[in-house]
Amino acid sequence: MNDPIQQAEKQALRYWYVDGLSEIAAGVILLIIAIYFFLIDRLPLPDSANWVTNTGELLLLGALVVAAKYAVQALKERITYPRTGYVALRRGSHTQRLVAGAVAALLACVFAVVFSLSKDAWVRHFIIPLFLALFVVFMGYTYSVRRFYVMAVYTLLIGILSTYLGFRTLFDSGLFLAAFGLGWLLTGAWGLRSYLGSTRAAALEPQE
Amino acid sequence: MNHDLSSLDGLDRLLHEPARLLIASILFSVEEADFLYLLNSTGLTRGNLSTHLTRLEEAGYVQIEKTFKGKFPRTICRLTAAGRAAFEDYRKRLKQISEALNRA
């Protein structure tokens, strides 16, 4: 028998992805990072400036993630909550967060070890898209969002293509990120279109 | 009556009603939800949902807060500590009964 509590939890988790807005935000972040890579690649910078560009990349990523969080929330207030309602997920307990952190650290270690031990260039180039695709499959399974499976296949395909083409430079990394970001943007737009097509704003109706 | 089945006596009748149990299950699994989300998740009518929420609020199980987001009204519902405790107790008793029936 399915536990109704688990079902309700899963439904609330899935609800975050119902409108595709978070995927669109992820796509925009990846595209901006890709543009940053293209710009850095085009600028005649000395090798000694690497730490500046790397720090800039981290700062840009941090700023984009924070901005995306607020933008998605603001868009949900305007688009999603008036149509299908508002729900706030429960914050995990201290232990749950520790376990999640430990699992993430373990996965990062496994990833780093596999990456550093592989001698063949194609393995090194293919391993990132492979892990990304597996992560997207995991998300699709956990949140029961079928379009994530399409995204996982697409990620694997661009991984195979970038490996086949022998992507190595910063510009190539930018191309990969741009393709990955475009994928998220398109799946998000697909999700948003389906959502808007199947719902209507109910905010002006009395709530109770 | 079997000792375990005596838990039937102690089942919270307010939560035992299917619609209220459904509402409590949803609110138990989240921090808070608004009326519209509950309406979509439960499939109840507005009137029905409103009545059950009022019953739960009167029992002190649910806290209802009416706010405005911009010009739109929003009714936020969340389980109180008493509501969480009552729901957990209900689940525990139901599990005891189920186990007793499986053993029989």
CSV table of C-alpha atoms in Angstrom, one decimal:
chain,number,residue,atom,x,y,z
A,1,MET,CA,0.0,0.0,0.0
A,2,ASN,CA,1.3,3.5,-0.9
A,3,ASP,CA,1.9,5.7,2.1
A,4,PRO,CA,-0.3,8.8,1.7
A,5,ILE,CA,2.3,10.9,3.5
A,6,GLN,CA,5.0,9.9,1.1
A,7,GLN,CA,2.6,10.5,-1.8
A,8,ALA,CA,1.7,14.0,-0.6
A,9,GLU,CA,5.4,14.8,0.0
A,10,LYS,CA,6.3,13.6,-3.5
A,11,GLN,CA,3.4,15.6,-5.0
A,12,ALA,CA,4.6,18.7,-3.2
A,13,LEU,CA,8.2,18.1,-4.5
A,14,ARG,CA,7.0,17.5,-8.0
A,15,TYR,CA,4.9,20.7,-7.8
A,16,TRP,CA,8.1,22.8,-7.8
A,17,TYR,CA,8.8,21.6,-11.4
A,18,VAL,CA,5.2,21.7,-12.6
A,19,ASP,CA,5.6,25.1,-14.4
A,20,GLY,CA,9.1,24.6,-15.9
A,21,LEU,CA,10.3,27.9,-14.5
A,22,SER,CA,13.2,26.5,-12.5
A,23,GLU,CA,14.4,24.7,-15.7
A,24,ILE,CA,14.2,28.0,-17.7
A,25,ALA,CA,16.2,29.7,-14.9
A,26,ALA,CA,18.9,26.9,-15.0
A,27,GLY,CA,19.1,27.3,-18.8
A,28,VAL,CA,19.5,31.1,-18.6
A,29,ILE,CA,22.3,30.6,-15.9
A,30,LEU,CA,24.2,28.1,-18.1
A,31,LEU,CA,23.8,30.3,-21.2
A,32,ILE,CA,25.2,33.3,-19.3
A,33,ILE,CA,28.2,31.3,-18.1
A,34,ALA,CA,28.7,30.0,-21.6
A,35,ILE,CA,28.8,33.7,-22.9
A,36,TYR,CA,31.3,34.4,-20.1
A,37,PHE,CA,33.5,31.6,-21.4
A,38,PHE,CA,33.3,32.9,-25.0
A,39,LEU,CA,34.3,36.4,-23.8
A,40,ILE,CA,37.2,35.2,-21.7
A,41,ASP,CA,38.4,33.0,-24.7
A,42,ARG,CA,38.3,36.1,-27.0
A,43,LEU,CA,40.1,38.4,-24.6
A,44,PRO,CA,43.9,38.6,-24.9
A,45,LEU,CA,44.6,37.7,-21.3
A,46,PRO,CA,48.0,36.5,-20.0
A,47,ASP,CA,48.1,33.1,-18.1
A,48,SER,CA,48.7,35.0,-14.9
A,49,ALA,CA,45.1,36.3,-15.1
A,50,ASN,CA,43.6,32.8,-14.8
A,51,TRP,CA,42.9,33.2,-11.1
A,52,VAL,CA,41.0,36.4,-11.9
A,53,THR,CA,38.8,34.8,-14.5
A,54,ASN,CA,38.3,31.7,-12.3
A,55,THR,CA,37.3,33.8,-9.4
A,56,GLY,CA,35.0,35.9,-11.7
A,57,GLU,CA,33.4,32.7,-12.9
A,58,LEU,CA,32.6,31.6,-9.3
A,59,LEU,CA,31.3,35.0,-8.3
A,60,LEU,CA,29.2,35.2,-11.5
A,61,LEU,CA,27.8,31.7,-10.8
A,62,GLY,CA,27.0,32.6,-7.2
A,63,ALA,CA,25.3,35.9,-8.2
A,64,LEU,CA,23.3,34.2,-10.9
A,65,VAL,CA,22.1,31.4,-8.6
A,66,VAL,CA,20.9,34.0,-6.0
A,67,ALA,CA,19.2,36.1,-8.6
A,68,ALA,CA,17.5,33.1,-10.2
A,69,LYS,CA,16.2,32.0,-6.8
A,70,TYR,CA,14.4,35.4,-6.4
A,71,ALA,CA,13.3,35.6,-10.0
A,72,VAL,CA,11.8,32.1,-10.0
A,73,GLN,CA,10.0,32.9,-6.7
A,74,ALA,CA,8.7,36.2,-8.2
A,75,LEU,CA,7.5,34.4,-11.4
A,76,LYS,CA,5.8,31.7,-9.4
A,77,GLU,CA,3.9,34.4,-7.4
A,78,ARG,CA,2.6,35.8,-10.7
A,79,ILE,CA,2.1,32.7,-12.7
A,80,THR,CA,1.9,29.5,-10.7
A,81,TYR,CA,0.3,30.3,-7.3
A,82,PRO,CA,-2.7,32.2,-8.7
A,83,ARG,CA,-3.4,29.2,-11.0
A,84,THR,CA,-2.8,26.1,-8.9
A,85,GLY,CA,-1.9,27.3,-5.5
A,86,TYR,CA,1.0,27.9,-3.2
A,87,VAL,CA,2.8,25.3,-1.1
A,88,ALA,CA,6.0,25.5,1.0
A,89,LEU,CA,8.0,22.3,1.5
A,90,ARG,CA,9.1,21.3,4.9
A,91,ARG,CA,12.8,21.9,5.7
A,92,GLY,CA,14.7,18.7,6.3
A,93,SER,CA,15.9,18.0,9.8
A,94,HIS,CA,19.5,18.6,10.8
A,95,THR,CA,20.3,14.9,10.4
A,96,GLN,CA,18.7,14.7,7.0
A,97,ARG,CA,20.8,17.7,5.8
A,98,LEU,CA,24.0,16.1,7.2
A,99,VAL,CA,23.2,12.8,5.4
A,100,ALA,CA,22.5,14.7,2.1
A,101,GLY,CA,25.7,16.6,2.4
A,102,ALA,CA,27.7,13.4,3.1
A,103,VAL,CA,26.2,11.6,0.1
A,104,ALA,CA,27.0,14.6,-2.1
A,105,ALA,CA,30.6,14.7,-0.8
A,106,LEU,CA,30.9,11.0,-1.4
A,107,LEU,CA,29.6,11.3,-5.0
A,108,ALA,CA,32.0,14.2,-5.6
A,109,CYS,CA,34.9,12.1,-4.3
A,110,VAL,CA,33.9,9.1,-6.5
A,111,PHE,CA,33.6,11.5,-9.5
A,112,ALA,CA,37.0,13.1,-8.8
A,113,VAL,CA,38.8,9.7,-8.4
A,114,VAL,CA,37.3,8.2,-11.6
A,115,PHE,CA,38.1,11.4,-13.4
A,116,SER,CA,41.7,11.5,-12.3
A,117,LEU,CA,42.4,7.8,-12.7
A,118,SER,CA,41.1,7.6,-16.3
A,119,LYS,CA,44.0,7.9,-18.8
A,120,ASP,CA,42.0,8.0,-22.0
A,121,ALA,CA,41.0,11.5,-23.0
A,122,TRP,CA,37.6,10.4,-24.3
A,123,VAL,CA,36.7,8.9,-20.9
A,124,ARG,CA,37.6,12.2,-19.2
A,125,HIS,CA,35.5,14.2,-21.7
A,126,PHE,CA,32.6,11.9,-21.7
A,127,ILE,CA,32.4,11.4,-17.9
A,128,ILE,CA,31.0,14.8,-17.1
A,129,PRO,CA,28.0,14.6,-19.5
A,130,LEU,CA,27.5,11.0,-18.3
A,131,PHE,CA,27.3,12.0,-14.7
A,132,LEU,CA,25.1,15.0,-15.6
A,133,ALA,CA,22.7,12.7,-17.5
A,134,LEU,CA,22.6,10.2,-14.6
A,135,PHE,CA,21.8,13.1,-12.3
A,136,VAL,CA,19.0,14.3,-14.5
A,137,VAL,CA,17.6,10.7,-14.7
A,138,PHE,CA,17.7,10.6,-10.9
A,139,MET,CA,15.8,13.9,-10.7
A,140,GLY,CA,13.2,12.7,-13.2
A,141,TYR,CA,12.7,9.5,-11.2
A,142,THR,CA,12.6,11.3,-7.8
A,143,TYR,CA,10.2,14.0,-8.8
A,144,SER,CA,8.3,12.0,-11.5
A,145,VAL,CA,8.9,14.6,-14.2
A,146,ARG,CA,9.0,12.7,-17.5
A,147,ARG,CA,10.5,15.6,-19.5
A,148,PHE,CA,13.7,15.2,-17.4
A,149,TYR,CA,14.3,11.8,-19.2
A,150,VAL,CA,14.2,13.6,-22.5
A,151,MET,CA,16.8,16.1,-21.1
A,152,ALA,CA,19.0,13.2,-19.9
A,153,VAL,CA,19.0,11.6,-23.4
A,154,TYR,CA,19.8,15.0,-24.9
A,155,THR,CA,22.7,15.5,-22.3
A,156,LEU,CA,24.1,12.1,-23.3
A,157,LEU,CA,23.9,13.0,-27.0
A,158,ILE,CA,25.7,16.3,-26.6
A,159,GLY,CA,28.3,14.4,-24.4
A,160,ILE,CA,28.9,11.9,-27.2
A,161,LEU,CA,29.1,14.7,-29.8
A,162,SER,CA,31.5,16.8,-27.8
A,163,THR,CA,33.7,13.7,-27.1
A,164,TYR,CA,33.6,12.7,-30.8
A,165,LEU,CA,34.6,16.3,-31.8
A,166,GLY,CA,37.4,16.3,-29.1
A,167,PHE,CA,36.2,19.4,-27.2
A,168,ARG,CA,39.2,20.7,-25.2
A,169,THR,CA,39.4,24.5,-25.1
A,170,LEU,CA,37.5,27.1,-23.0
A,171,PHE,CA,35.5,28.0,-26.1
A,172,ASP,CA,34.6,24.3,-26.5
A,173,SER,CA,33.5,24.2,-22.9
A,174,GLY,CA,31.4,27.3,-23.6
A,175,LEU,CA,29.8,25.5,-26.5
A,176,PHE,CA,29.0,22.5,-24.3
A,177,LEU,CA,27.5,24.7,-21.6
A,178,ALA,CA,25.5,26.6,-24.2
A,179,ALA,CA,24.0,23.4,-25.7
A,180,PHE,CA,23.3,22.1,-22.1
A,181,GLY,CA,21.6,25.4,-21.1
A,182,LEU,CA,19.6,25.5,-24.3
A,183,GLY,CA,18.3,22.0,-23.5
A,184,TRP,CA,17.1,23.2,-20.1
A,185,LEU,CA,15.6,26.3,-21.6
A,186,LEU,CA,13.7,24.3,-24.1
A,187,THR,CA,12.4,21.6,-21.7
A,188,GLY,CA,11.4,24.4,-19.3
A,189,ALA,CA,9.6,26.3,-22.1
A,190,TRP,CA,7.8,23.0,-23.0
A,191,GLY,CA,6.8,22.5,-19.3
A,192,LEU,CA,5.6,26.1,-19.0
A,193,ARG,CA,3.6,25.8,-22.3
A,194,SER,CA,1.9,22.6,-21.1
A,195,TYR,CA,1.2,24.1,-17.7
A,196,LEU,CA,-0.3,27.4,-19.1
A,197,GLY,CA,-2.3,25.3,-21.5
A,198,SER,CA,-3.9,23.2,-18.8
A,199,THR,CA,-4.5,25.8,-16.1
A,200,ARG,CA,-6.1,29.2,-15.7
A,201,ALA,CA,-5.7,31.9,-13.1
A,202,ALA,CA,-8.1,31.5,-10.3
A,203,ALA,CA,-6.8,34.3,-8.1
A,204,LEU,CA,-9.8,36.5,-8.6
A,205,GLU,CA,-12.2,33.8,-7.5
A,206,PRO,CA,-12.9,33.8,-3.7
A,207,GLN,CA,-10.5,31.5,-1.9
A,208,GLU,CA,-12.9,30.5,0.8
B,1,MET,CA,-11.6,-7.3,22.4
B,2,ASN,CA,-7.9,-7.9,21.5
B,3,HIS,CA,-5.6,-5.5,23.4
B,4,ASP,CA,-4.2,-4.1,20.1
B,5,LEU,CA,-7.6,-3.7,18.6
B,6,SER,CA,-8.7,-1.6,21.6
B,7,SER,CA,-6.7,1.2,19.8
B,8,LEU,CA,-9.9,1.5,17.7
B,9,ASP,CA,-11.5,3.2,20.7
B,10,GLY,CA,-8.9,5.9,20.8
B,11,LEU,CA,-8.9,6.8,17.2
B,12,ASP,CA,-9.4,10.5,16.7
B,13,ARG,CA,-12.9,10.8,15.2
B,14,LEU,CA,-12.2,14.3,13.8
B,15,LEU,CA,-9.2,13.0,11.8
B,16,HIS,CA,-10.9,9.7,11.0
B,17,GLU,CA,-13.2,11.4,8.4
B,18,PRO,CA,-11.7,10.7,5.0
B,19,ALA,CA,-11.7,14.2,3.7
B,20,ARG,CA,-10.1,15.7,6.8
B,21,LEU,CA,-7.6,12.8,6.9
B,22,LEU,CA,-6.6,13.7,3.4
B,23,ILE,CA,-6.2,17.4,4.3
B,24,ALA,CA,-4.2,16.5,7.4
B,25,SER,CA,-2.0,14.1,5.3
B,26,ILE,CA,-1.2,16.9,2.9
B,27,LEU,CA,-0.5,19.5,5.5
B,28,PHE,CA,1.6,17.1,7.5
B,29,SER,CA,3.9,16.6,4.6
B,30,VAL,CA,4.5,20.3,3.9
B,31,GLU,CA,5.3,23.4,5.9
B,32,GLU,CA,2.2,25.3,4.7
B,33,ALA,CA,-0.2,25.4,1.7
B,34,ASP,CA,-2.9,27.7,0.5
B,35,PHE,CA,-6.6,27.0,-0.1
B,36,LEU,CA,-6.1,26.7,-3.9
B,37,TYR,CA,-3.3,24.1,-3.5
B,38,LEU,CA,-5.5,22.0,-1.1
B,39,LEU,CA,-8.4,22.4,-3.4
B,40,ASN,CA,-6.4,21.0,-6.4
B,41,SER,CA,-4.8,18.3,-4.3
B,42,THR,CA,-7.9,16.9,-2.6
B,43,GLY,CA,-10.4,17.3,-5.4
B,44,LEU,CA,-13.0,18.5,-2.8
B,45,THR,CA,-15.4,21.3,-3.6
B,46,ARG,CA,-14.7,24.8,-2.2
B,47,GLY,CA,-17.6,24.6,0.3
B,48,ASN,CA,-16.6,21.1,1.4
B,49,LEU,CA,-12.9,22.0,1.9
B,50,SER,CA,-13.9,25.2,3.7
B,51,THR,CA,-16.1,23.3,6.1
B,52,HIS,CA,-13.5,20.7,6.9
B,53,LEU,CA,-10.8,23.3,7.4
B,54,THR,CA,-13.0,25.2,9.8
B,55,ARG,CA,-13.6,21.9,11.8
B,56,LEU,CA,-9.9,21.3,11.9
B,57,GLU,CA,-9.3,24.9,12.9
B,58,GLU,CA,-11.9,24.8,15.7
B,59,ALA,CA,-10.2,21.7,17.1
B,60,GLY,CA,-6.9,23.6,17.1
B,61,TYR,CA,-5.3,21.2,14.5
B,62,VAL,CA,-5.0,23.7,11.7
B,63,GLN,CA,-4.0,27.4,11.8
B,64,ILE,CA,-5.6,29.5,9.0
B,65,GLU,CA,-4.1,32.8,8.0
B,66,LYS,CA,-5.8,35.1,5.5
B,67,THR,CA,-3.4,37.4,3.7
B,68,PHE,CA,-3.1,39.4,0.5
B,69,LYS,CA,-0.4,38.9,-2.0
B,70,GLY,CA,-0.6,42.1,-4.0
B,71,LYS,CA,-4.3,42.5,-4.7
B,72,PHE,CA,-4.9,38.7,-4.6
B,73,PRO,CA,-6.3,37.1,-1.4
B,74,ARG,CA,-4.5,34.1,-0.1
B,75,THR,CA,-5.6,31.7,2.6
B,76,ILE,CA,-2.6,29.9,4.1
B,77,CYS,CA,-3.2,26.7,6.1
B,78,ARG,CA,-0.7,24.9,8.3
B,79,LEU,CA,-0.9,22.1,10.9
B,80,THR,CA,-0.4,23.3,14.5
B,81,ALA,CA,1.9,21.4,16.9
B,82,ALA,CA,-1.3,19.9,18.4
B,83,GLY,CA,-2.4,18.9,14.9
B,84,ARG,CA,0.9,17.2,14.1
B,85,ALA,CA,0.8,15.3,17.4
B,86,ALA,CA,-2.8,14.2,16.8
B,87,PHE,CA,-2.0,13.1,13.3
B,88,GLU,CA,1.1,11.1,14.4
B,89,ASP,CA,-0.9,9.5,17.2
B,90,TYR,CA,-3.7,8.6,14.7
B,91,ARG,CA,-1.1,7.0,12.4
B,92,LYS,CA,0.4,5.0,15.3
B,93,ARG,CA,-2.9,3.7,16.4
B,94,LEU,CA,-3.9,2.8,12.8
B,95,LYS,CA,-0.6,0.9,12.4
B,96,GLN,CA,-1.2,-1.0,15.7
B,97,ILE,CA,-4.7,-2.0,14.5
B,98,SER,CA,-3.3,-3.1,11.1
B,99,GLU,CA,-0.6,-5.2,12.7
B,100,ALA,CA,-3.1,-6.8,15.1
B,101,LEU,CA,-5.4,-7.7,12.2
B,102,ASN,CA,-2.5,-9.2,10.3
B,103,ARG,CA,-1.6,-11.4,13.3
B,104,ALA,CA,-5.2,-12.6,13.8
